[in-house]
Each structure stands twice: as C-alpha cells, then as structure tokens.
XYZ file of C-alpha atoms in Angstrom:
519
model
C 34.246 94.786 117.779
C 30.997 92.913 118.389
C 29.007 93.644 121.522
C 29.926 91.438 124.458
C 33.342 90.583 123.046
C 36.130 92.194 125.062
C 38.843 94.113 123.278
C 42.183 92.301 122.882
C 44.994 93.298 125.214
C 47.429 95.869 123.940
C 50.957 94.965 122.891
C 53.318 96.847 125.241
C 54.411 100.015 123.469
C 57.790 100.001 125.252
C 58.610 96.647 123.668
C 57.656 97.920 120.220
C 59.842 100.985 120.693
C 62.730 98.788 121.819
C 62.304 96.597 118.741
C 62.143 99.701 116.514
C 65.633 100.686 117.680
C 67.040 97.324 116.600
C 64.753 96.175 113.759
C 62.457 98.893 112.319
C 60.959 96.540 109.692
C 59.699 94.070 112.274
C 58.435 96.915 114.461
C 56.319 98.105 111.496
C 55.036 94.548 111.093
C 53.957 94.524 114.753
C 52.114 97.831 114.236
C 50.311 96.388 111.239
C 49.346 93.210 113.082
C 48.056 95.294 115.955
C 45.969 97.569 113.742
C 44.665 95.068 111.153
C 41.638 92.758 111.640
C 42.280 89.492 113.490
C 43.697 86.767 111.205
C 41.263 83.978 110.284
C 43.104 81.712 107.802
C 44.969 78.420 108.187
C 48.053 77.951 105.982
C 48.947 74.374 105.066
C 52.386 73.685 103.596
C 55.493 71.573 104.083
C 57.991 69.284 102.397
C 55.322 66.574 101.827
C 53.989 68.460 98.812
C 51.733 65.642 97.543
C 49.952 65.459 100.880
C 49.547 69.221 101.452
C 46.668 69.705 98.988
C 44.879 66.567 100.108
C 45.169 67.586 103.756
C 43.885 71.094 103.033
C 40.874 69.610 101.253
C 40.200 67.260 104.159
C 40.479 70.088 106.687
C 38.273 72.436 104.693
C 35.138 70.491 105.621
C 35.998 70.280 109.276
C 37.764 73.514 110.296
C 35.703 76.731 110.541
C 38.410 78.880 108.932
C 39.699 79.768 105.517
C 42.102 77.097 104.302
C 45.083 77.899 102.069
C 47.855 75.645 100.887
C 51.095 76.804 99.346
C 54.513 75.480 98.399
C 57.322 75.746 100.929
C 59.135 78.441 98.954
C 56.173 80.847 98.833
C 56.951 84.359 100.062
C 55.281 85.879 103.119
C 53.451 88.370 100.918
C 51.956 85.693 98.680
C 51.255 83.446 101.652
C 49.412 86.362 103.302
C 51.044 85.839 106.659
C 49.221 88.839 108.119
C 45.927 86.942 107.584
C 47.234 83.612 108.890
C 45.867 82.504 112.245
C 47.575 79.098 112.263
C 50.155 77.176 110.244
C 50.021 73.462 109.545
C 53.428 72.104 108.550
C 53.486 68.664 106.957
C 56.720 66.636 107.157
C 57.407 63.742 104.793
C 58.547 60.520 106.443
C 60.014 59.272 103.175
C 62.541 62.142 102.879
C 64.436 64.137 105.457
C 63.634 67.830 105.609
C 66.297 69.944 103.984
C 67.997 72.848 105.700
C 65.954 75.301 103.636
C 62.758 73.648 104.862
C 63.794 73.993 108.489
C 64.684 77.652 107.891
C 61.267 78.275 106.333
C 59.478 76.594 109.259
C 61.475 78.679 111.753
C 60.618 81.867 109.846
C 56.889 81.025 109.886
C 56.957 80.064 113.566
C 58.590 83.403 114.282
C 55.542 85.239 112.895
C 52.593 82.953 113.630
C 52.122 81.812 117.203
C 49.917 78.799 116.485
C 51.857 76.118 114.588
C 50.685 72.514 114.138
C 52.963 69.729 112.991
C 51.950 66.721 110.918
C 53.851 63.748 109.511
C 52.812 62.056 106.289
C 54.044 58.809 104.776
C 53.991 56.591 107.873
C 52.141 53.302 108.319
C 49.093 53.104 110.547
C 49.790 51.898 114.083
C 53.591 52.163 113.789
C 54.000 55.505 115.639
C 56.306 57.149 113.109
C 59.467 55.406 114.268
C 62.744 56.874 112.968
C 61.014 59.566 110.933
C 59.291 60.970 114.023
C 62.593 60.843 115.973
C 64.320 62.795 113.196
C 61.568 65.434 113.308
C 61.946 65.752 117.076
C 65.720 66.090 116.824
C 65.363 68.808 114.183
C 62.872 70.703 116.303
C 65.184 70.615 119.317
C 67.978 72.126 117.232
C 66.059 74.622 115.081
C 62.810 75.423 116.898
C 63.010 74.572 120.606
C 59.613 76.049 121.475
C 57.937 73.342 119.353
C 60.198 70.497 120.479
C 57.484 69.131 122.811
C 54.542 69.979 120.542
C 52.455 67.047 119.296
C 53.243 65.722 115.806
C 50.032 64.410 114.215
C 50.465 61.220 112.190
C 48.275 61.610 109.120
C 48.273 57.835 108.596
C 45.938 57.624 111.597
C 43.632 60.260 110.136
C 43.406 64.050 110.583
C 40.969 63.880 113.523
C 43.392 65.061 116.207
C 44.741 67.782 113.953
C 41.183 68.986 113.288
C 40.460 68.984 117.025
C 43.556 71.112 117.636
C 42.633 73.560 114.888
C 39.053 74.108 116.102
C 40.123 74.947 119.638
C 39.307 78.559 120.516
C 42.259 80.877 119.881
C 43.190 83.544 122.424
C 43.374 86.636 120.235
C 45.599 85.244 117.461
C 46.452 88.701 116.104
C 47.687 89.795 119.494
C 49.698 86.598 119.983
C 51.126 86.812 116.471
C 52.245 90.358 117.231
C 53.865 89.122 120.438
C 55.534 86.306 118.483
C 56.937 88.765 115.914
C 58.105 90.916 118.815
C 59.806 87.939 120.440
C 61.463 86.846 117.185
C 62.720 90.341 116.475
C 64.073 90.828 119.980
C 65.695 87.364 120.027
C 67.376 88.064 116.686
C 68.477 91.473 117.952
C 69.863 89.868 121.099
C 71.722 87.304 119.000
C 73.189 90.038 116.806
C 74.183 92.041 119.864
C 75.843 89.019 121.502
C 77.630 88.242 118.237
C 78.734 91.853 118.096
C 80.036 91.551 121.659
C 82.026 88.437 120.762
C 83.358 90.054 117.601
C 84.176 93.208 119.553
C 86.095 91.147 122.094
C 88.047 89.455 119.302
C 88.670 92.816 117.630
C 89.779 94.232 120.970
C 92.307 91.442 121.373
C 93.477 91.776 117.758
C 93.698 95.564 118.024
C 95.600 95.339 121.294
C 98.003 92.819 119.785
C 98.471 94.969 116.664
C 99.112 98.096 118.718
C 101.476 96.105 120.938
C 103.376 94.790 117.920
C 103.534 98.282 116.483
C 104.861 99.653 119.760
C 107.440 96.873 119.999
C 108.534 97.590 116.438
C 108.812 101.310 117.131
C 110.709 100.639 120.356
C 113.090 98.437 118.378
C 113.615 101.220 115.847
C 114.278 103.605 118.723
C 116.867 101.268 120.250
C 118.423 100.691 116.843
C 118.727 104.422 116.193
C 120.369 105.270 119.505
C 122.528 102.140 119.840
C 122.842 100.110 116.675
C 123.444 102.958 114.233
C 126.478 104.405 116.115
C 127.885 100.914 116.655
C 127.572 100.005 112.984
C 129.047 103.371 112.006
C 132.104 102.831 114.195
C 132.442 99.239 112.995
C 132.228 100.200 109.314
C 134.721 103.016 109.779
C 137.150 100.751 111.657
C 136.829 98.056 108.988
C 137.455 100.566 106.203
C 140.448 102.011 108.024
C 141.892 98.548 108.709
C 141.330 97.451 105.118
C 143.049 100.586 103.850
C 146.042 100.005 106.132
C 146.348 96.378 105.006
C 146.171 97.377 101.368
C 148.804 100.061 101.965
C 151.135 97.586 103.671
C 150.711 95.057 100.879
C 151.274 97.639 98.171
C 154.471 98.890 99.837
C 155.768 95.339 100.162
C 155.096 94.619 96.499
C 156.824 97.860 95.482
C 159.860 97.011 97.628
C 160.151 93.484 96.184
C 159.847 94.799 92.626
C 162.544 97.415 93.293
C 164.931 94.806 94.696
C 164.334 92.513 91.753
C 164.975 95.339 89.302
C 168.168 96.439 91.096
C 169.571 92.898 91.134
C 169.405 92.724 87.325
C 170.033 96.378 86.435
C 173.066 97.393 84.429
C 174.639 100.804 84.624
C 172.096 102.422 82.287
C 169.195 100.770 84.121
C 170.588 101.944 87.434
C 170.744 105.458 86.046
C 167.041 105.265 85.085
C 165.989 103.481 88.287
C 165.356 106.544 90.520
C 162.952 108.044 87.977
C 161.106 104.762 87.457
C 160.896 104.025 91.171
C 159.733 107.563 91.916
C 156.967 107.221 89.308
C 155.836 103.880 90.805
C 155.882 105.293 94.342
C 153.891 108.341 93.212
C 151.319 106.092 91.531
C 150.984 104.097 94.757
C 150.499 107.279 96.742
C 147.784 108.391 94.329
C 145.950 105.065 94.626
C 146.041 105.261 98.408
C 144.814 108.839 98.180
C 141.844 107.727 96.099
C 141.159 104.905 98.538
C 141.083 107.364 101.409
C 138.303 109.263 99.638
C 135.995 106.316 100.417
C 136.084 107.404 104.018
C 133.847 110.302 102.987
C 131.307 108.104 101.240
C 130.035 106.112 104.237
C 127.186 108.584 104.555
C 125.859 111.058 102.054
C 126.588 114.453 103.576
C 129.537 115.815 105.610
C 128.889 117.999 108.607
C 129.718 121.243 106.793
C 127.067 120.619 104.135
C 129.412 120.280 101.154
C 128.791 117.405 98.723
C 131.020 114.408 99.540
C 132.883 114.511 96.225
C 133.732 118.213 96.472
C 134.742 117.915 100.116
C 136.979 114.915 99.411
C 138.569 116.601 96.388
C 139.318 119.708 98.412
C 140.973 117.710 101.203
C 142.669 115.008 99.097
C 146.033 114.086 100.689
C 148.972 115.336 98.611
C 151.235 112.861 96.854
C 154.657 113.044 98.546
C 157.462 114.118 96.242
C 160.093 111.464 95.518
C 163.528 113.136 95.310
C 166.235 111.252 93.366
C 169.208 110.032 95.395
C 171.954 112.667 95.820
C 175.500 111.506 96.223
C 177.082 113.118 99.250
C 180.779 114.057 99.414
C 181.359 111.120 101.710
C 179.793 108.699 99.281
C 181.928 110.157 96.460
C 185.083 109.711 98.564
C 184.048 106.158 99.444
C 183.436 105.357 95.772
C 186.868 106.704 94.759
C 188.514 104.811 97.597
C 186.799 101.626 96.445
C 188.017 102.354 92.895
C 191.608 102.756 94.077
C 191.328 99.629 96.159
C 189.908 97.747 93.208
C 192.624 99.017 90.867
C 195.473 98.146 93.229
C 193.943 94.804 93.797
C 193.700 94.237 90.093
C 197.361 95.161 89.475
C 198.505 92.907 92.265
C 196.400 90.107 90.799
C 198.090 90.690 87.415
C 201.627 90.502 88.816
C 200.776 87.421 90.757
C 199.469 85.772 87.640
C 202.573 86.613 85.557
C 205.023 85.571 88.247
C 203.371 82.204 88.530
C 203.632 81.569 84.811
C 207.453 81.112 84.423
C 207.216 79.250 81.173
C 205.020 81.988 79.686
C 207.569 84.637 80.774
C 210.477 82.706 79.242
C 208.591 82.400 75.968
C 207.429 86.041 75.827
C 210.759 87.418 76.926
C 210.774 91.228 76.819
C 207.061 91.455 76.021
C 206.044 89.717 79.262
C 206.044 92.972 81.219
C 203.492 94.745 78.982
C 201.226 91.707 79.077
C 201.439 91.617 82.861
C 200.596 95.296 83.024
C 197.607 94.786 80.702
C 196.275 91.916 82.760
C 196.631 93.966 85.919
C 194.881 96.969 84.401
C 192.046 94.753 83.101
C 191.612 93.064 86.417
C 191.709 96.428 88.158
C 189.060 97.816 85.794
C 186.811 94.809 86.283
C 187.127 94.859 90.058
C 186.579 98.614 90.198
C 183.474 98.288 88.017
C 182.124 95.436 90.082
C 182.722 97.285 93.354
C 181.135 100.400 91.881
C 178.052 98.441 90.766
C 177.753 96.883 94.185
C 178.128 100.276 95.802
C 175.444 101.805 93.507
C 173.035 98.953 94.151
C 173.580 99.280 97.885
C 173.092 103.017 97.759
C 169.918 102.707 95.620
C 168.566 99.928 97.855
C 169.117 102.091 100.895
C 167.436 104.983 99.102
C 164.482 102.727 98.224
C 164.154 101.663 101.834
C 164.273 105.239 103.049
C 161.680 106.331 100.473
C 159.329 103.454 101.280
C 159.628 104.077 105.015
C 158.922 107.767 104.602
C 156.096 107.009 102.192
C 154.589 104.526 104.682
C 154.831 107.033 107.511
C 153.261 109.803 105.429
C 150.451 107.673 104.055
C 149.595 106.047 107.399
C 149.536 109.464 108.984
C 147.266 110.663 106.201
C 144.988 107.650 106.593
C 144.779 108.219 110.339
C 144.129 111.917 109.893
C 141.452 111.371 107.270
C 139.825 108.632 109.356
C 139.625 110.939 112.337
C 138.259 113.731 110.152
C 135.691 111.379 108.648
C 134.724 110.088 112.083
C 134.252 113.632 113.303
C 132.334 114.851 110.252
C 130.281 111.732 109.724
C 129.740 111.375 113.476
C 128.127 114.790 113.488
C 125.942 113.836 110.528
C 125.087 110.545 112.225
C 124.157 112.312 115.455
C 121.860 114.598 113.478
C 120.302 111.603 111.670
C 119.886 109.747 114.972
C 118.212 112.774 116.551
C 115.821 113.064 113.608
C 115.028 109.353 113.667
C 114.526 109.322 117.426
C 112.224 112.338 117.171
C 110.212 110.654 114.406
C 109.975 107.330 116.238
C 109.080 109.088 119.490
C 106.286 110.947 117.711
C 104.994 107.684 116.270
C 105.196 106.077 119.702
C 103.152 108.904 121.178
C 100.633 108.551 118.350
C 100.478 104.785 118.941
C 99.852 105.358 122.655
C 97.223 107.981 121.857
C 95.445 105.564 119.512
C 95.662 102.825 122.135
C 94.073 105.066 124.782
C 91.431 106.285 122.334
C 90.643 102.707 121.272
C 90.391 101.648 124.916
C 87.933 104.460 125.685
C 85.901 103.662 122.568
C 85.840 99.952 123.402
C 84.708 100.720 126.946
C 81.877 102.877 125.574
C 80.817 100.167 123.124
C 80.978 97.481 125.804
C 78.826 99.580 128.104
C 76.311 100.292 125.309
C 76.232 96.631 124.285
C 75.799 95.522 127.875
C 72.887 97.898 128.359
C 71.292 96.708 125.108
C 71.781 93.059 126.050
C 70.214 93.654 129.463
C 67.263 95.490 127.878
C 66.747 92.766 125.265
C 66.954 89.990 127.842
C 64.482 91.750 130.124
C 62.156 92.314 127.158
C 62.509 88.672 126.149
C 61.618 87.556 129.635
C 58.532 89.800 129.575
C 57.475 88.390 126.204
C 57.922 84.829 127.463
C 55.620 85.717 130.377
C 53.029 87.268 128.065
C 53.131 84.297 125.690
C 53.012 81.597 128.355
C 50.290 83.156 130.521
C 46.924 82.492 128.802
C 44.435 85.280 128.423
C 41.539 85.390 130.899
C 38.583 83.248 129.972
C 36.400 86.305 129.617
C 38.701 87.503 126.840
C 38.459 84.318 124.731
C 36.315 84.333 121.617
C 34.129 81.227 121.481
C 34.462 79.082 118.362
C 31.960 76.409 117.379
C 33.346 72.897 117.819
C 31.708 69.853 116.218
C 30.161 67.436 118.650
C 31.807 64.345 117.145
C 34.835 63.888 114.916
C 35.538 60.805 112.837
C 38.624 58.838 113.713
C 39.814 58.703 110.122
C 38.784 61.018 107.293
C 39.822 60.150 103.731
C 42.228 62.735 102.342
C 40.969 62.416 98.812
C 37.863 64.625 99.162
C 36.559 67.465 96.978
C 38.249 70.853 97.462
C 35.011 72.753 97.982
C 35.148 75.317 100.747
C 38.946 75.750 100.628
C 41.089 78.505 99.102
C 44.132 76.961 97.427
C 47.119 79.014 96.370
C 49.994 77.050 94.955
C-alpha cells in the first residue's frame, strides 16, 4: 500500500463465517477478493455484440483502466471477474434481451458492485422510447438495485458513460467482496425461505398421510372387532338356511316321485318299492351329509387344530337306516277281511248278474249255475285283488310318509347340531383371529402415533433452526445494505485523474490501441 493511502476497511469476519455455513464456495471467493490486489479492469459486454467492441475501443482512450470486452456467455474465469472493477452492460434496442442475458447480468451484478448500463441502437434525441422502458421493466423484475440506475444512450455519445467510469471508486475490491457477500447471503436466505415453505407443505402432507393411515388402521380395528363377527354369523346363518331349504326341496321331490311310482306300480313293482325308496332316501341323506360338511369350510382351521377335512370326516352325520315296511298282525287281519269282503261281494255280483239275465238262463239251462258261479268267483278275485292293491299302496304311502318325516327330523336335527358345533368351533377360531388382528392393528396404531410424535418433534426442531437461520441471514443482509449504502470516508478514497473536458460525442469506430480485447 502506497504511503499516504489508507488501508481499505475490513470485511466483517462474522459475515464471512455466516456465509461459509451456507455457501462455502462464495465464502472462499470473498476471502480471495479480500486478499488479492484491488481490481483495475473494466469489462464491456452485453447482447448488443456488434457495439461492444466499438464501445470498448472508444472507452480505451478515455478511461484510465484496462478495458476488456467479451461475449455474454463467457465464464467468470475467462472474464477474470476477480480483476474486474466495473462492468459495462450494453443492451440492444433492436432486440429484447433474452432470459439468459438477464441471468448473466444478474450474476455479474452479484459479484461486481459497480455496474453501468448502456443502450445501443436508438436514434439521437429520441430518448430510447419503448426500448428504454423495456430495459427498466426488466431491471425492476430481475435486478432491483439497478432499477433506478442511469441507462446511457450510446446514440448520444459515450461522454456520460466515460464520466461515470472515471469517477473515483471507493475501494472496489472491498465493495466487490461486500457484493459477493450480499449475493451469497440473499441466495442463502431465499433457499432457507424456500425450505421453510417446502417444509410447511411437507408437514401438511405428512400430517395428512399419517392421519389417513391412522383412519385406515382405525377402520381395520373396527372391522376386526365388529364386522368380522357379523359377517361370520351372517355367512353361517345363510349357509344353514340354504341347507334347510335344499333339504326341504329334496324331501318334497322324493315324496312326489314315490307317490308317482306307487300310483303306477303293479304287484312286482310294489314288492321292489321299499328297496328302491330306501336306496333313494339313503342317497338323499348322504347328499345332505356332504352338504353339512361345508359348515366346516367357512374358515380354515377348527378350534381343536385338526384339518377341516379330517375333522368333518370324523364327525360326518350317519345316514339313517331305512327299514322295509313290516306287516303287523292287525294289517294281516285287515287284508284278509278285505279279501273276504271282496270275495263275497264278487259272488253276490255274480248271482245278481245271472238272475237278471232270464233269457240267458233259459238258453243255458242246467249249465247256468256253473257259469254264475264262475262269474262270481272272477268278480270276487278281481275285487279282492283291487282292494289288496289299494291296501298295499295305502300302506306303502303311509310308510313313505313316516320315513320322510323321520328322515326330515333326523337331518334337520343333524344340520342344527352341526351348525351349532361349527359356530362354536369356528367362533373360537374367529375370536383368536380377531385378537391377533386387533393386536397387530393396535401395534401399527402405536407405531403410527410414535412416528407422528417423532415427526412433530423433528419438524419443531427444523422450524426453530430455520427461523434462527432466517433471522441471522436477514440481520446480516441488513448490515450489508448499511455497509454498501454508506460511502467510505473521503480520507479513504483513492484519487483518480479525471480529464478536464470530455467531448459530447466520440465516434465509436476508433483504433483499438490501449485496450485488451478478449472475445
């Protein structure tokens, strides 16, 4: 440092340390800016690429600083931002600046404190018009700190821009370091505020998800303790009712078939009828027995632990034995009495027939008596046979009714007994399954509540940490605004030679001597 020139003020170390916690790369950049020699170059660039080189050449003869021009897309390393004291950004009135151009200008303004704006392509004396208004609107949106900065119209000459560039700079390295600090802290504050908003949305989403999960688990709990037993009882009642209806229908069909067969059965068929009916009744009993086994298949495991098939086979209801009809002594006496009655009736019918046929008797003469006896015996035999058939059909029909009634009673009792057994066995298994499900759901509910409490504690910690960081960053930002807006004391300024007179308009097409061009 030359004699008589005061040392630049120090960048607050606390602010650098705060930035290092949020953006270590920018904190290193601040350290470098603080330790390196003061920047002494002016960087000229912008969307008006044809004008940038001409303007740099025009400024080279007037500005006591190294001049560099570069394309908009040049990197910070190639643009040598660390050596840049000021940036001149040239807009093009003939074309609107693209979003990438605005982003590049904002990035440069975040590292270099001194930024000058120029507008090329306007007509002299017109004031820029719509093009200047568009530039102002873009600055308000993208770079508010330069929204009120002057925009130099190059159509009127670079004199005012030269006058602004030759003004003495208050420690540009120090101010650039402060600007990098401010940019880093503003970005960190924006990230932290975005994180707070995202955390609030995640908190709501997490709370809703945990609430939905709890509601679902509570529904499973209610279903296990209420819906499962109700459905079990309903299914068992439906199966029992369906079995009873099928049993009633099957017995009715068997009865109707037996009546139809008896109505058309001859003596031989009636003799075979008890065996055939007994076989049909036994088959019906077996089908009902197999149907009852379904009562054990509502759930997979009976209470005693035996497989359903083995348990059902071991407790299968027995098929009731169908005994053939036995003729009692009374029925034998009644049959013989009916035979005698039929025979006497037949003989009387024969005599009546012969006595009414006088002409036949006179013709037959002595042989009329044998014919009358034969007719009587035939009629007696036919009547006796008919009465015997009627008596056998009545006796077999009564036997069928008795068998069907007993079969119905036995099978309904078996169905009821097996339904009660199944309800008891399966009810025990259901109670065990309900207890297991309730225990599982209760454990998941406790885990859900534990996660909810843990998430709430974690969110509270993060909110507190974010709030502290936001407060620190806002306080640091306010301090940086104060440091950047309060000018350095006059004794700290480094004098820079300023020309006595500046031309109003300087041609842009001048030799490039004295300028360093990088493109």
